[in-house]
mmCIF file of C-alpha atoms in Angstrom:
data_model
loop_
_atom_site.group_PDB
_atom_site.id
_atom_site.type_symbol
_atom_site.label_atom_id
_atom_site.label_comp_id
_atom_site.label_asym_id
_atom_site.label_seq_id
_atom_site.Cartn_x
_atom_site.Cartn_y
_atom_site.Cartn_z
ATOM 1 C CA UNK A 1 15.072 5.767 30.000
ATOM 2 C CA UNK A 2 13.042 3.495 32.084
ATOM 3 C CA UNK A 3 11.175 0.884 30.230
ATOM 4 C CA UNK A 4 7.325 0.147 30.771
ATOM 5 C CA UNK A 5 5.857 -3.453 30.680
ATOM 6 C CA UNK A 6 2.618 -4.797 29.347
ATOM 7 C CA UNK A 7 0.676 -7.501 30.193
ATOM 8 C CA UNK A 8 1.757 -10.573 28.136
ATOM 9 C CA UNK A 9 0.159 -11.265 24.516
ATOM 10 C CA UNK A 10 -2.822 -13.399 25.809
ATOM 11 C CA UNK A 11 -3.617 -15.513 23.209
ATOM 12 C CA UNK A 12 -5.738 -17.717 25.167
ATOM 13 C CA UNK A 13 -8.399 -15.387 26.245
ATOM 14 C CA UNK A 14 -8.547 -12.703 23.241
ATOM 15 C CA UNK A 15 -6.355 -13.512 20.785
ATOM 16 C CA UNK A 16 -8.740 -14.141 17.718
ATOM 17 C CA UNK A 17 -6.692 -17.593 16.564
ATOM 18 C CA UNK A 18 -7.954 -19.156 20.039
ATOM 19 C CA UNK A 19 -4.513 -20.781 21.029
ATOM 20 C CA UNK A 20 -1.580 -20.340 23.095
ATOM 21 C CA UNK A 21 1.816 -20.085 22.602
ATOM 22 C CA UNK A 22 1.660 -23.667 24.897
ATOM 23 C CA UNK A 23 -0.985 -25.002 22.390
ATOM 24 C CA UNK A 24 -3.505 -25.764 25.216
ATOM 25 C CA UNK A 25 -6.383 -24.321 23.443
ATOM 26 C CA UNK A 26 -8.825 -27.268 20.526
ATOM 27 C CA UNK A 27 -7.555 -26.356 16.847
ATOM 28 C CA UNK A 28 -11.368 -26.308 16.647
ATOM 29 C CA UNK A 29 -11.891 -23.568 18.754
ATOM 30 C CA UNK A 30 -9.735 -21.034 17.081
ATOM 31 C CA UNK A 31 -11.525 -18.341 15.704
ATOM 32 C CA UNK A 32 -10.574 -16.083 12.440
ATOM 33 C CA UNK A 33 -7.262 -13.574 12.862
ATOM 34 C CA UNK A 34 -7.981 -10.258 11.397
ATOM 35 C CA UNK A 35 -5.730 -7.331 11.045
ATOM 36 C CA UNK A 36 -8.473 -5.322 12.843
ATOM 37 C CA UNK A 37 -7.878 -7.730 16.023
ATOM 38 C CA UNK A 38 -5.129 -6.462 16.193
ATOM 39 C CA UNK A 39 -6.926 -2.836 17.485
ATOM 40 C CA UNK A 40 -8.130 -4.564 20.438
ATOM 41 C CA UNK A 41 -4.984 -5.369 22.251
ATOM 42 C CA UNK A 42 -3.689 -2.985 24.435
ATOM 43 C CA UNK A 43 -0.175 -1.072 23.879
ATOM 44 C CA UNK A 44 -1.126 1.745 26.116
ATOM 45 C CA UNK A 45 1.933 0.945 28.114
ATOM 46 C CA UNK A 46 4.139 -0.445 25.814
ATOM 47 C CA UNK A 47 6.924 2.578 25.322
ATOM 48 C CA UNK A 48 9.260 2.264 22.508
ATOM 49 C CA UNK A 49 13.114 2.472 23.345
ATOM 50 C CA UNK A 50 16.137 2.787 21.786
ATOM 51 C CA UNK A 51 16.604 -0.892 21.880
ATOM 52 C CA UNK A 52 13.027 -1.626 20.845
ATOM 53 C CA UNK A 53 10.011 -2.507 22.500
ATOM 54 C CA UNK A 54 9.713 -4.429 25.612
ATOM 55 C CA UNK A 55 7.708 -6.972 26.781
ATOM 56 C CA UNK A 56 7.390 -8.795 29.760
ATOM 57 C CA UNK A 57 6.813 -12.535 30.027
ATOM 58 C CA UNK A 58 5.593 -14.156 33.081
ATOM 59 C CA UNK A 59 7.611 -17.468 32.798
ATOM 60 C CA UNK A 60 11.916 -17.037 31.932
ATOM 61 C CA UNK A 61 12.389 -12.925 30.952
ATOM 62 C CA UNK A 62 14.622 -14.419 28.093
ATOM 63 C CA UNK A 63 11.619 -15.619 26.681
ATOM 64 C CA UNK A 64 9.504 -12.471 26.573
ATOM 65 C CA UNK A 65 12.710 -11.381 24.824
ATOM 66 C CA UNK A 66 12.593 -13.862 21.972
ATOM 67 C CA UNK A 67 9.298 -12.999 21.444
ATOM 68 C CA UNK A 68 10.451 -9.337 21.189
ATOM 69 C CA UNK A 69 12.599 -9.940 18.722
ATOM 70 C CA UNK A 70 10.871 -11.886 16.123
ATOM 71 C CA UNK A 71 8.201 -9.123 16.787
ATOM 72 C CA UNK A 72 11.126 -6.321 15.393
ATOM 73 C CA UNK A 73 12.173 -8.743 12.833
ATOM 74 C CA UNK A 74 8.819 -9.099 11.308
ATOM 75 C CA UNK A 75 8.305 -5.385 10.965
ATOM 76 C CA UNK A 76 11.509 -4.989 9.291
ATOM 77 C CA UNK A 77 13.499 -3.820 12.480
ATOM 78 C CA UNK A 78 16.668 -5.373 11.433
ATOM 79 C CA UNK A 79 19.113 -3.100 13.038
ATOM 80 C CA UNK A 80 16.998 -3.349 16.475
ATOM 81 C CA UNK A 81 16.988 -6.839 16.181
ATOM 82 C CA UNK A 82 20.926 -6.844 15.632
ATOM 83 C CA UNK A 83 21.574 -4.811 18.493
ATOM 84 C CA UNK A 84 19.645 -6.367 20.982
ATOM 85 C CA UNK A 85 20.484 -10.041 20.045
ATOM 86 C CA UNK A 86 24.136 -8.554 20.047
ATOM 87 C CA UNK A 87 24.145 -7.547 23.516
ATOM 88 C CA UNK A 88 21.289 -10.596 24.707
ATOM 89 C CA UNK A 89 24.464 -12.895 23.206
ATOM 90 C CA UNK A 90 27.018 -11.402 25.902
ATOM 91 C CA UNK A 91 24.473 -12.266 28.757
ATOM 92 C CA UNK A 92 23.006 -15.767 27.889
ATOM 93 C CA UNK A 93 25.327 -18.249 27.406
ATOM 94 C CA UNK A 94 23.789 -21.406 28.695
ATOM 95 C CA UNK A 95 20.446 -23.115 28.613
ATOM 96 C CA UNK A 96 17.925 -24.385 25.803
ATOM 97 C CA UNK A 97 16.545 -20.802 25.778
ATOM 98 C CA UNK A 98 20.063 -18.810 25.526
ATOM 99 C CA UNK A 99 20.867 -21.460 22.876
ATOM 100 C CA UNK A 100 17.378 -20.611 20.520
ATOM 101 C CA UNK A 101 18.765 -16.735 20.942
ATOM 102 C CA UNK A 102 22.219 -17.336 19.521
ATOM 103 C CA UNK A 103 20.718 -19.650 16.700
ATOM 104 C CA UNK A 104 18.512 -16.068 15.893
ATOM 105 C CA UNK A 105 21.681 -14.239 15.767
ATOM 106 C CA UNK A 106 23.522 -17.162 13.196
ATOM 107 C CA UNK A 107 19.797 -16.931 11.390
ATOM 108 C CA UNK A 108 19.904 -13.361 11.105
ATOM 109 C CA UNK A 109 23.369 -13.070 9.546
ATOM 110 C CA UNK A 110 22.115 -15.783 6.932
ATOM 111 C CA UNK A 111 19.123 -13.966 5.889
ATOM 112 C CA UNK A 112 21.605 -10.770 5.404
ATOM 113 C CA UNK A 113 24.283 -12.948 3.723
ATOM 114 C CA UNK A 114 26.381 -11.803 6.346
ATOM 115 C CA UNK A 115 28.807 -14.749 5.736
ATOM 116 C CA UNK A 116 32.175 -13.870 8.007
ATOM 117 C CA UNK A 117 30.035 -12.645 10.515
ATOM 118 C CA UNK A 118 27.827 -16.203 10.663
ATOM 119 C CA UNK A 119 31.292 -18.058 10.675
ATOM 120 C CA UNK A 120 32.815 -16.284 13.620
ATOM 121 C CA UNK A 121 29.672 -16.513 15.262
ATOM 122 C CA UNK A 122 29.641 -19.931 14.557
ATOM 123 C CA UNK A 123 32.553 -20.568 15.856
ATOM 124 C CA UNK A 124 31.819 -19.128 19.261
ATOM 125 C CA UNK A 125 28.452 -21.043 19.524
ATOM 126 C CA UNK A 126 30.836 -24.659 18.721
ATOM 127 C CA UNK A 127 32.727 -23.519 22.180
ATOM 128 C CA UNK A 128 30.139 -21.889 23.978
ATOM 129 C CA UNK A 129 27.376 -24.920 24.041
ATOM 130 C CA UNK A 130 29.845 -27.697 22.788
ATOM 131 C CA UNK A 131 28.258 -29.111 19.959
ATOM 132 C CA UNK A 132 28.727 -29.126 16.394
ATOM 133 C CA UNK A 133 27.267 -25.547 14.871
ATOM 134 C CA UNK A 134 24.995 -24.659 12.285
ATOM 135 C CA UNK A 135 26.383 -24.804 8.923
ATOM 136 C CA UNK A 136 25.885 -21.791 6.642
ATOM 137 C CA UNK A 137 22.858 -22.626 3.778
ATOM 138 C CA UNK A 138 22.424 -22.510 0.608
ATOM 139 C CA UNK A 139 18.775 -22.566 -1.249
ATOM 140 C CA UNK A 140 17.628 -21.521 -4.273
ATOM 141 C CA UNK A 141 16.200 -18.022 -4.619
ATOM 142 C CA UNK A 142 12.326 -19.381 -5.139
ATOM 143 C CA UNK A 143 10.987 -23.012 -5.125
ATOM 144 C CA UNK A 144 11.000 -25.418 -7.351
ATOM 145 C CA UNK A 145 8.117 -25.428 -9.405
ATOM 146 C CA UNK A 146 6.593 -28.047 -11.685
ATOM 147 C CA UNK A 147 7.625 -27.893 -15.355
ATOM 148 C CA UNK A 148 5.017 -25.297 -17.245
ATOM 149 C CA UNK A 149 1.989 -26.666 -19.357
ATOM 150 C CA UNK A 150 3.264 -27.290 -23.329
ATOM 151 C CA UNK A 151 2.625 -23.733 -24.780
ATOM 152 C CA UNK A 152 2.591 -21.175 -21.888
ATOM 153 C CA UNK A 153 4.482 -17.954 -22.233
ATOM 154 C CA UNK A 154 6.513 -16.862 -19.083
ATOM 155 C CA UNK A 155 6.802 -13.344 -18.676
ATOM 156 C CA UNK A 156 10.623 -11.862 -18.390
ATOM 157 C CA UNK A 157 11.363 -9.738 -15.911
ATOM 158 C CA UNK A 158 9.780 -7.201 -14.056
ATOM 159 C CA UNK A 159 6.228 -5.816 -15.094
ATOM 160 C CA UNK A 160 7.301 -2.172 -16.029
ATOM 161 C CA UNK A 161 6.488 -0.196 -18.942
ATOM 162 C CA UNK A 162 9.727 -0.285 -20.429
ATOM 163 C CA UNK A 163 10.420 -3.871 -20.040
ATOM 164 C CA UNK A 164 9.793 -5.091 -24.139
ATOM 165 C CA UNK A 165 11.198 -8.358 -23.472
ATOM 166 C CA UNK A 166 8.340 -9.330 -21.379
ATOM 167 C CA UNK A 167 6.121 -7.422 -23.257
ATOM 168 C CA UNK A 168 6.581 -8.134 -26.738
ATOM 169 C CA UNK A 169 6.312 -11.754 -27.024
ATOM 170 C CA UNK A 170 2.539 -11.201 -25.155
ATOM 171 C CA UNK A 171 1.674 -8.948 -27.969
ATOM 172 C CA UNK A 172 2.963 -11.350 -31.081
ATOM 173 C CA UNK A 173 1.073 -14.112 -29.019
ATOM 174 C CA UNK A 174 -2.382 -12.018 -29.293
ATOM 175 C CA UNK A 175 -1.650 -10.568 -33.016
ATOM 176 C CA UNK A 176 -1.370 -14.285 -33.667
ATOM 177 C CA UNK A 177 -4.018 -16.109 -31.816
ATOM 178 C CA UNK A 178 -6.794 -16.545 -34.351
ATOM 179 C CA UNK A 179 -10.227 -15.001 -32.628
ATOM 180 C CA UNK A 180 -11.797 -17.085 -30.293
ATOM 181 C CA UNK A 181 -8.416 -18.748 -29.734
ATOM 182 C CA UNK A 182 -6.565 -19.392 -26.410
ATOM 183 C CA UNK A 183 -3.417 -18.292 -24.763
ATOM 184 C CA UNK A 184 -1.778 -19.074 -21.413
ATOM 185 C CA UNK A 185 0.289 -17.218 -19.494
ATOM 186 C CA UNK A 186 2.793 -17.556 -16.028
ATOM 187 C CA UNK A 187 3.716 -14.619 -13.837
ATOM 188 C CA UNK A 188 5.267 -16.422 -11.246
ATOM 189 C CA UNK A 189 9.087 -14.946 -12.195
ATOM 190 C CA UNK A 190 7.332 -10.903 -11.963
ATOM 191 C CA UNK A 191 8.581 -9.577 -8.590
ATOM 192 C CA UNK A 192 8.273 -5.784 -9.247
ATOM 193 C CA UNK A 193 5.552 -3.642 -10.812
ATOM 194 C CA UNK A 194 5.080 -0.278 -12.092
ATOM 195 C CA UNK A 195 1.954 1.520 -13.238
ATOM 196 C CA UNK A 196 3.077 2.347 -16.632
ATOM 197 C CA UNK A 197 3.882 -1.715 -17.073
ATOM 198 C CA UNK A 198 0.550 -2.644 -14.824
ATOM 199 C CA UNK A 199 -1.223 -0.492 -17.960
ATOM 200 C CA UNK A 200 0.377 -2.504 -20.441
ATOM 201 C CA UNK A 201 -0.707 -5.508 -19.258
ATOM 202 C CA UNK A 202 -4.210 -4.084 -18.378
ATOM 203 C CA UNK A 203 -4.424 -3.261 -22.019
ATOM 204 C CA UNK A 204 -3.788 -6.917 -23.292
ATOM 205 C CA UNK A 205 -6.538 -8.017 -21.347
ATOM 206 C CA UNK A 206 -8.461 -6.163 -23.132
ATOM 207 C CA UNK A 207 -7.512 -6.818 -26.578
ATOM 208 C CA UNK A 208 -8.224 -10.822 -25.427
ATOM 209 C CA UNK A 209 -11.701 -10.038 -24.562
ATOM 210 C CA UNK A 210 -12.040 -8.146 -27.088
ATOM 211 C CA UNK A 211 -11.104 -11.208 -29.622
ATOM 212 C CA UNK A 212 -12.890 -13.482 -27.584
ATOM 213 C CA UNK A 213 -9.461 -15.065 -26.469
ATOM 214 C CA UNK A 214 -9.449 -17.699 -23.951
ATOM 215 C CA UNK A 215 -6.504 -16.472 -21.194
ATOM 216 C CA UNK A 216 -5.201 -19.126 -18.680
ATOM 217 C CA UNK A 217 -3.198 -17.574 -15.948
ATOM 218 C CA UNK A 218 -1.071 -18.870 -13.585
ATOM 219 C CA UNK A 219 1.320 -17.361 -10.877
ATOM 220 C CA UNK A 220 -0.568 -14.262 -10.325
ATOM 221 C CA UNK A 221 -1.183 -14.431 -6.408
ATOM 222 C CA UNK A 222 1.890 -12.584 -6.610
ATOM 223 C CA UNK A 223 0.852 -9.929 -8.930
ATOM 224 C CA UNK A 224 -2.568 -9.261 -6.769
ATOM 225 C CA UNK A 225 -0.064 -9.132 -3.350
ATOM 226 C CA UNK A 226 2.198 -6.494 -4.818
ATOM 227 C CA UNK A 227 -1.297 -4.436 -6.297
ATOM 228 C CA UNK A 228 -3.263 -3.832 -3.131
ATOM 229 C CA UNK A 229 -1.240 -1.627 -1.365
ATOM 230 C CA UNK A 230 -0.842 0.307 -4.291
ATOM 231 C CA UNK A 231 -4.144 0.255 -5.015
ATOM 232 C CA UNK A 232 -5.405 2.738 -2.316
ATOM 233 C CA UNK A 233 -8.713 4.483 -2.234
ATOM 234 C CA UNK A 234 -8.532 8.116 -2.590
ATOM 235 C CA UNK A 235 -4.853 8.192 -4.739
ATOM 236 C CA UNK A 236 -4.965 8.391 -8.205
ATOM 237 C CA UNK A 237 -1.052 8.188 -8.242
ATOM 238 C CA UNK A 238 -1.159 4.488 -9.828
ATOM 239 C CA UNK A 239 -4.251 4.283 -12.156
ATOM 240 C CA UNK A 240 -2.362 1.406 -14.105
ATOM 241 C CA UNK A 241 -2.108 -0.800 -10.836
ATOM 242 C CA UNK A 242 -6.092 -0.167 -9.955
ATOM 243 C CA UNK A 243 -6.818 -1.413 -14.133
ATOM 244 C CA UNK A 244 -5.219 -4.524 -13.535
ATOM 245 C CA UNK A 245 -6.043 -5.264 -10.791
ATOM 246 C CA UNK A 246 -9.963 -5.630 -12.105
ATOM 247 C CA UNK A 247 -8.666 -7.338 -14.664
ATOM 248 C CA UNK A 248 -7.054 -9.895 -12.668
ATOM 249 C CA UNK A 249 -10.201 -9.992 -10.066
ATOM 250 C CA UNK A 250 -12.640 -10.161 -13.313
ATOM 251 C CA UNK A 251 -10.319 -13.078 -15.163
ATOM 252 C CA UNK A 252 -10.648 -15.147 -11.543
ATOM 253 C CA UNK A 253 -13.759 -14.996 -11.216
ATOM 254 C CA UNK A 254 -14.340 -12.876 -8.261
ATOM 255 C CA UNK A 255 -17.585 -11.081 -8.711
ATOM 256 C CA UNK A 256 -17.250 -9.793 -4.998
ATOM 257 C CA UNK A 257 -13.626 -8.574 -5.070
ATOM 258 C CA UNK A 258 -14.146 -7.115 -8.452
ATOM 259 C CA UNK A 259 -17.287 -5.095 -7.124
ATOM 260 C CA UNK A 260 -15.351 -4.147 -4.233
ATOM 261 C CA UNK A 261 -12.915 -2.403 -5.798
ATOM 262 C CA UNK A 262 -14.560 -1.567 -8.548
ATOM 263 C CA UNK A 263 -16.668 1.147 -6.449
ATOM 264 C CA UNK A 264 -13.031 1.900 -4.724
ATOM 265 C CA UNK A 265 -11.948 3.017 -7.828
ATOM 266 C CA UNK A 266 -15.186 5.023 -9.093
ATOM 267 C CA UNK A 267 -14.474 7.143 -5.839
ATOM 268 C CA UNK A 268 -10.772 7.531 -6.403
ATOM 269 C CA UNK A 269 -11.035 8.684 -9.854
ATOM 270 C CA UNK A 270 -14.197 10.121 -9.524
ATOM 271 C CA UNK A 271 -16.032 8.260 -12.345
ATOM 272 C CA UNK A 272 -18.509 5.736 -12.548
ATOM 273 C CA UNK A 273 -17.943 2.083 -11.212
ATOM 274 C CA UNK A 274 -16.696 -0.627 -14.113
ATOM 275 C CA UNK A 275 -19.254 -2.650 -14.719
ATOM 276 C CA UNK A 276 -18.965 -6.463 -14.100
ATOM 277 C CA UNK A 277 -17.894 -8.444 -17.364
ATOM 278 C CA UNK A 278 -17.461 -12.185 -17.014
ATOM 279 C CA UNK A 279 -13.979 -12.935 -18.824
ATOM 280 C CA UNK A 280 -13.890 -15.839 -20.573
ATOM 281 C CA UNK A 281 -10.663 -17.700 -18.926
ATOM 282 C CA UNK A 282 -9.261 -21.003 -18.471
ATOM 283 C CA UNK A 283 -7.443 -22.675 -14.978
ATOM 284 C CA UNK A 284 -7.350 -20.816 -11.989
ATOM 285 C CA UNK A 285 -4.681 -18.553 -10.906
ATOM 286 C CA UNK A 286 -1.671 -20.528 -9.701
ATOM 287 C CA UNK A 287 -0.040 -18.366 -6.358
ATOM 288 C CA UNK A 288 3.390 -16.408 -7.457
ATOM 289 C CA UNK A 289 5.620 -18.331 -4.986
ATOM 290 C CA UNK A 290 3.835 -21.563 -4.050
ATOM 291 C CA UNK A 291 3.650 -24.713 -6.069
ATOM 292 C CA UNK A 292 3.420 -28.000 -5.157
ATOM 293 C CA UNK A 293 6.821 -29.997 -5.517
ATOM 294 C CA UNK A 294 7.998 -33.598 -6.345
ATOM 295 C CA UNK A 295 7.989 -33.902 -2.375
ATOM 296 C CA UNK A 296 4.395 -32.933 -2.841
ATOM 297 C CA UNK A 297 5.299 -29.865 -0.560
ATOM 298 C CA UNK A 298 3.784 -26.375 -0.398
ATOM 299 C CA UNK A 299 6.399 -24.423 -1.092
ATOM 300 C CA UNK A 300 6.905 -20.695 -0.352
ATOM 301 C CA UNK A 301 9.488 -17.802 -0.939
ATOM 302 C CA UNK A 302 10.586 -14.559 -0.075
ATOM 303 C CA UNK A 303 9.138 -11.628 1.833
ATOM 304 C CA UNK A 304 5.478 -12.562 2.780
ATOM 305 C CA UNK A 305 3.780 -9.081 3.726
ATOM 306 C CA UNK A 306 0.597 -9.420 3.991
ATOM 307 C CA UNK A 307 0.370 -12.903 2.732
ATOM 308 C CA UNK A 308 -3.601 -15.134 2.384
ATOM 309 C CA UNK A 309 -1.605 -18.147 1.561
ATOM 310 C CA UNK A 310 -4.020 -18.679 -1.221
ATOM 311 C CA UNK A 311 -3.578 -22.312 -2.824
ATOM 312 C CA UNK A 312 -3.142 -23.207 0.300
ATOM 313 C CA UNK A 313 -6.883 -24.894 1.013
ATOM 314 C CA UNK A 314 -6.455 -26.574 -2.212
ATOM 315 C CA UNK A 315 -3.344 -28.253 -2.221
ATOM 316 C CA UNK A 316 -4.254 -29.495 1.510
ATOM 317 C CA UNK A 317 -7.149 -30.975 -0.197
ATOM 318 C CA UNK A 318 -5.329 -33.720 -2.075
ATOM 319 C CA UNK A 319 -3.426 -34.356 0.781
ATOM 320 C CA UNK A 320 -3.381 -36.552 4.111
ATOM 321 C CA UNK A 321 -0.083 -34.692 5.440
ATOM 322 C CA UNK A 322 0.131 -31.166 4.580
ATOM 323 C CA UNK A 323 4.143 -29.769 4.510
ATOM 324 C CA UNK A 324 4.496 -26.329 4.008
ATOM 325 C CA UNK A 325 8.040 -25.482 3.534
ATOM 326 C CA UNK A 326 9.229 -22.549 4.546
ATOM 327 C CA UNK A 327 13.355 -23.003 3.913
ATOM 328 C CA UNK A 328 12.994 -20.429 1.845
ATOM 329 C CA UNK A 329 11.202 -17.383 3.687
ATOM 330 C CA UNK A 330 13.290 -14.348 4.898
ATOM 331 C CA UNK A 331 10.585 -12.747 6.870
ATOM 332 C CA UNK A 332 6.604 -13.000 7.397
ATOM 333 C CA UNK A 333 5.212 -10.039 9.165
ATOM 334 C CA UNK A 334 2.649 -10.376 11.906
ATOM 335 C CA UNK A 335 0.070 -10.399 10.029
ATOM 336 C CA UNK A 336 1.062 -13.308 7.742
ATOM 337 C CA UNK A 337 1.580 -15.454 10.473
ATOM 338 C CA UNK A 338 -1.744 -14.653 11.683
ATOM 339 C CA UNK A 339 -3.081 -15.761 8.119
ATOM 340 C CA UNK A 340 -0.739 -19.163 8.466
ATOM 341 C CA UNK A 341 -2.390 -20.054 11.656
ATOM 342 C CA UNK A 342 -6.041 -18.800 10.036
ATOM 343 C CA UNK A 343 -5.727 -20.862 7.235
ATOM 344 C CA UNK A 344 -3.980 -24.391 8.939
ATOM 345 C CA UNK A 345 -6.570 -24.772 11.899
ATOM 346 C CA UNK A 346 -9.482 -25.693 9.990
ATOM 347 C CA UNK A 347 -6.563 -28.297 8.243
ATOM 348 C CA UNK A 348 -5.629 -29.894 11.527
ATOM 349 C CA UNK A 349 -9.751 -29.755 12.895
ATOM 350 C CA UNK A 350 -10.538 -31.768 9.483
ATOM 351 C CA UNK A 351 -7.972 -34.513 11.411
ATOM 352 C CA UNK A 352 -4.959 -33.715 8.483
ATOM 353 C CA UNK A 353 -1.364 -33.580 9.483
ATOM 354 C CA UNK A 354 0.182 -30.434 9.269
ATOM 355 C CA UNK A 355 4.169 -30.073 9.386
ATOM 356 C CA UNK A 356 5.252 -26.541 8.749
ATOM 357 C CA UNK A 357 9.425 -27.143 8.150
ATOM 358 C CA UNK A 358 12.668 -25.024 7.481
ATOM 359 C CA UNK A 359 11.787 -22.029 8.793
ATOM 360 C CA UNK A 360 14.724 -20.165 10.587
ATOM 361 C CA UNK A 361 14.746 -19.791 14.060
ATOM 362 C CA UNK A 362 13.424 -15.644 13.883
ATOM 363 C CA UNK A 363 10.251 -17.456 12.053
ATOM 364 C CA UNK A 364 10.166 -20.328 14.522
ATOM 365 C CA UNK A 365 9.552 -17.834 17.267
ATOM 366 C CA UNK A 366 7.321 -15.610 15.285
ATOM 367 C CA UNK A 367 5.170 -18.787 14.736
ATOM 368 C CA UNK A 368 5.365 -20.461 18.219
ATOM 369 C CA UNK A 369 4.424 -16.350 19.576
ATOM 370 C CA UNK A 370 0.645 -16.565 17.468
ATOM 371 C CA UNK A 371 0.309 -20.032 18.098
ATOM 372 C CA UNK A 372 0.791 -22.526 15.199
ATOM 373 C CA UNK A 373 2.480 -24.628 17.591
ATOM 374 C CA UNK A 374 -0.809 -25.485 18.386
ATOM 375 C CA UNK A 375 -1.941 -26.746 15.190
ATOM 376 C CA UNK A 376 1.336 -27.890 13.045
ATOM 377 C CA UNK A 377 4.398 -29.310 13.869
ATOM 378 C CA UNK A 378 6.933 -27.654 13.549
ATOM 379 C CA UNK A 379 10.370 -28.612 11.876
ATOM 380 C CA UNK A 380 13.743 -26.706 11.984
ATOM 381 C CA UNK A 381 15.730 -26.721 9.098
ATOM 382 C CA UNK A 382 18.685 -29.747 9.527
ATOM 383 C CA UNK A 383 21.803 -28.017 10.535
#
């Protein structure tokens, strides 16, 4: 099947960040990324293969075909990505761009714990560019996070209905809490949701505001990621999510967000709008998978869909150098990265340092492809 090209991502001219991949563009000049930008560019003749999508690159084809892959990898094309890096490997075999490609391939098989396939590869890559390999790493599933205020309750495992172990030591801490009193409470371990459980926790909300109990949160950026896309206008399929979710919004203080979807949810369920009800809370809402580290570092974890990087503003606010570490990232879709390079320019305009380190080389490219190049510095991970 013959494949048709497009014009190269032009991310100089219309690309909302207002940088290029080359970083010739004034951090200042960058504009917001929304998803919506991402209507204006032009696919019309972009045609999708069995191999994936191609794009062509006016400078080395090889590296339109980086940028095609960490494209597939951030949407979650990991057997695309596979294949083509597979046969890309058998055809590239010298050169600083041939040796990012096979580094892609050895980062891929890490992220898939694919360990005798890394090794051979490995292997292969010692003979083929005659230098010393990557070695296989090891991290810890999340970051390391600073020890937990004196008295805050962790919740255990996943936020479902049937999870008591997470649940019941919530409900002993509001039987006990004397009216008036306060609790606090960390969500950063919850990595899956259901309604039923969403509803549970909805519902001690409300006995806390009901007893005029004080609630400090933290770790619930992660929570409010995993709600919105459950939390659709027009399904009534997860009424548990959409409850919490306005309970979170109301307990952060987010009169706009909570009216928002507030009148979402009067239109889904046909029923008139929850009315605004200032919460009375304490701290703000720590994000689910960053915290700054003994390194001072903002540290981040796992899959980010759809990531705001909230914190982010914050911690750079206390600090000179800003290091994001990203050792610890499998994937970031497009419009994460978009989000990354929304939420660093205004860093590196203020005149901060921004280092952005440990991200594997399928990130790397993903990054260097929207532009953060252009406002951080970017650090592999030492091999």
């Amino acid at each position: 099947m013959a494949v048709a090209s497009v014009p190269p991502l032009d991310f100089t001219a219309t690309s909302p960040s207002g940088t290029n991949r080359a970083g010739g563009a004034s951090p200042a000049a960058a504009t917001e990324f929304h998803d919506d930008d991402l209507d204006a560019l032009d696919f019309s003749g972009l045609e999708v293969t069995d191999v994936g999508i191609q794009v062509e690159h006016q400078e080395d084809p090889l590296q339109g075909l980086l940028e095609q892959v960490a494209m597939l990898y951030a949407s979650g094309a990991d057997a695309q990505v596979a294949a083509i890096l597979a046969d890309a490997r058998n055809q590239h075999r010298q050169g600083a761009l041939a040796e990012r490609l096979w580094l892609m391939q050895l980062d891929l098989y890490q992220v898939l714990d694919q360990r005798s396939e890394f090794d051979q590869l490995a292997l292969e890559f010692a003979h083929t560019f005659e230098k010393s390999p990557p070695t296989w790493l090891v991290h810890q599933d999340a970051c390391p996070v600073a020890p937990l205020p004196p008295g805050t309750l962790q919740f255990k495992g996943g936020l479902e209905g049937g999870n008591e172990d997470g649940f019941a030591p919530l409900q002993s801490a509001l039987e006990q809490c004397k009216r008036g009193g306060a609790l606090a409470w960390d969500f950063s371990r919850v990595t899956l949701i259901d309604p039923d459980g969403c509803a549970r926790l909805a519902a001690c909300f409300d006995q806390a505001r009901q007893r005029k109990i004080t609630v400090a949160l933290s770790g619930v950026d992660g929570l409010l990621t995993r709600l919105a896309p459950r939390c659709e206008t027009g399904k009534r399929e997860a009424e548990g999510c959409w409850l919490l979710l306005l309970n979170l919004l109301a307990l952060s203080g987010d009169t706009a967000g909570f009216e928002e979807r507030a009148v979402d949810y009067a239109v889904t369920f046909e029923v008139s709008p929850p009315a605004w009800e200032p919460v009375k809370a304490a701290g703000g809402a720590v994000p689910a998978h960053s915290a700054p580290v003994a390194e001072e570092t903002f540290c981040l974890s796992g899959q980010l869909i759809g990531e705001r990087f909230a914190g982010l503003a914050d911690f750079a606010a206390g600090h000179g150098q800003v290091v994001i570490d990203l050792a610890r990232v499998q994937r970031m879709d497009f419009s994460s990265a978009g989000a990354l390079l929304n939420a660093l320019t205004p860093l590196k305009a203020a005149g901060k340092t921004v280092v952005v380190r440990g991200a594997h080389q399928l990130l790397v490219e993903l990054l260097n492809l929207v532009g953060v190049a252009a406002v951080a510095q970017i650090v592999p991970p030492k091999r």
